[in-house]
Amino acid sequence: GAIPPLVQLLRDGSAGDKETAAYALGNLSAGSDELSQSIAQAGAIPPLVQLLRDGSAEGKESAANALRNLSGNSDERKQ
């Protein structure tokens, strides 16, 4: 699957790699509880938070989008 390599890029890639990985993870997690769960279980949340804190403007935007999608997909979380 694509998720583990994207999470690895998010952790260890260049600034551009991190932005791209966050963007891709945000798109993958949009509207899919199953993919969101897989992304969270792969360890994406801590490096997304780090990118939100320390990244470029584009990186922060991509990280915020991914975190929003990850936090908003589950019906249980919407109640």
XYZ file of C-alpha atoms in Angstrom:
79
model
C 0.000 0.000 0.000
C 0.860 3.619 -0.388
C 0.342 4.621 3.230
C 3.574 3.357 4.877
C 5.881 4.997 2.291
C 3.941 8.260 2.586
C 4.256 8.202 6.377
C 7.992 7.504 5.994
C 8.326 10.541 3.707
C 6.381 12.582 6.237
C 8.914 11.607 8.905
C 12.190 11.633 7.005
C 11.697 13.386 3.680
C 12.723 16.824 2.536
C 10.400 19.762 3.180
C 8.868 19.259 -0.264
C 8.464 15.524 0.312
C 6.674 16.192 3.589
C 4.276 18.636 1.940
C 3.516 16.157 -0.839
C 3.042 13.270 1.584
C 0.716 15.301 3.811
C -1.298 16.382 0.767
C -1.601 12.782 -0.444
C -2.585 11.487 3.005
C -5.191 14.230 3.274
C -6.690 13.173 -0.038
C -6.630 9.492 0.903
C -8.357 10.147 4.216
C -11.131 12.333 2.778
C -14.415 10.543 3.389
C -12.941 7.134 4.186
C -13.029 5.823 7.736
C -11.091 2.721 6.710
C -8.241 4.663 5.119
C -8.238 7.199 7.944
C -7.835 4.390 10.443
C -5.017 2.852 8.404
C -3.255 6.221 8.162
C -3.542 6.810 11.913
C -2.370 3.284 12.697
C 0.634 3.782 10.415
C 1.768 6.583 12.744
C 0.979 9.603 10.575
C -0.511 11.835 13.263
C 2.678 12.829 15.160
C 4.610 13.824 12.006
C 1.539 15.680 10.686
C 1.393 17.659 13.936
C 5.125 18.370 13.636
C 4.633 19.615 10.076
C 1.747 21.779 11.246
C 4.059 23.349 13.827
C 7.277 23.691 11.848
C 6.515 23.375 8.146
C 6.236 25.889 5.359
C 2.906 27.588 4.738
C 2.038 24.931 2.150
C 3.152 22.138 4.466
C 1.066 23.536 7.310
C -1.974 23.771 5.049
C -1.561 20.179 3.846
C -1.003 18.915 7.394
C -4.054 20.781 8.699
C -6.183 19.385 5.890
C -4.998 15.831 6.558
C -5.569 16.149 10.307
C -9.036 17.605 9.709
C -9.918 14.700 7.452
C -8.505 12.171 9.902
C -10.480 13.638 12.787
C -13.737 14.116 10.929
C -14.512 10.876 9.138
C -15.879 8.642 11.865
C -19.602 8.838 12.556
C -18.763 8.384 16.235
C -16.585 11.505 16.137
C -19.332 13.527 14.435
C -21.793 13.037 17.299
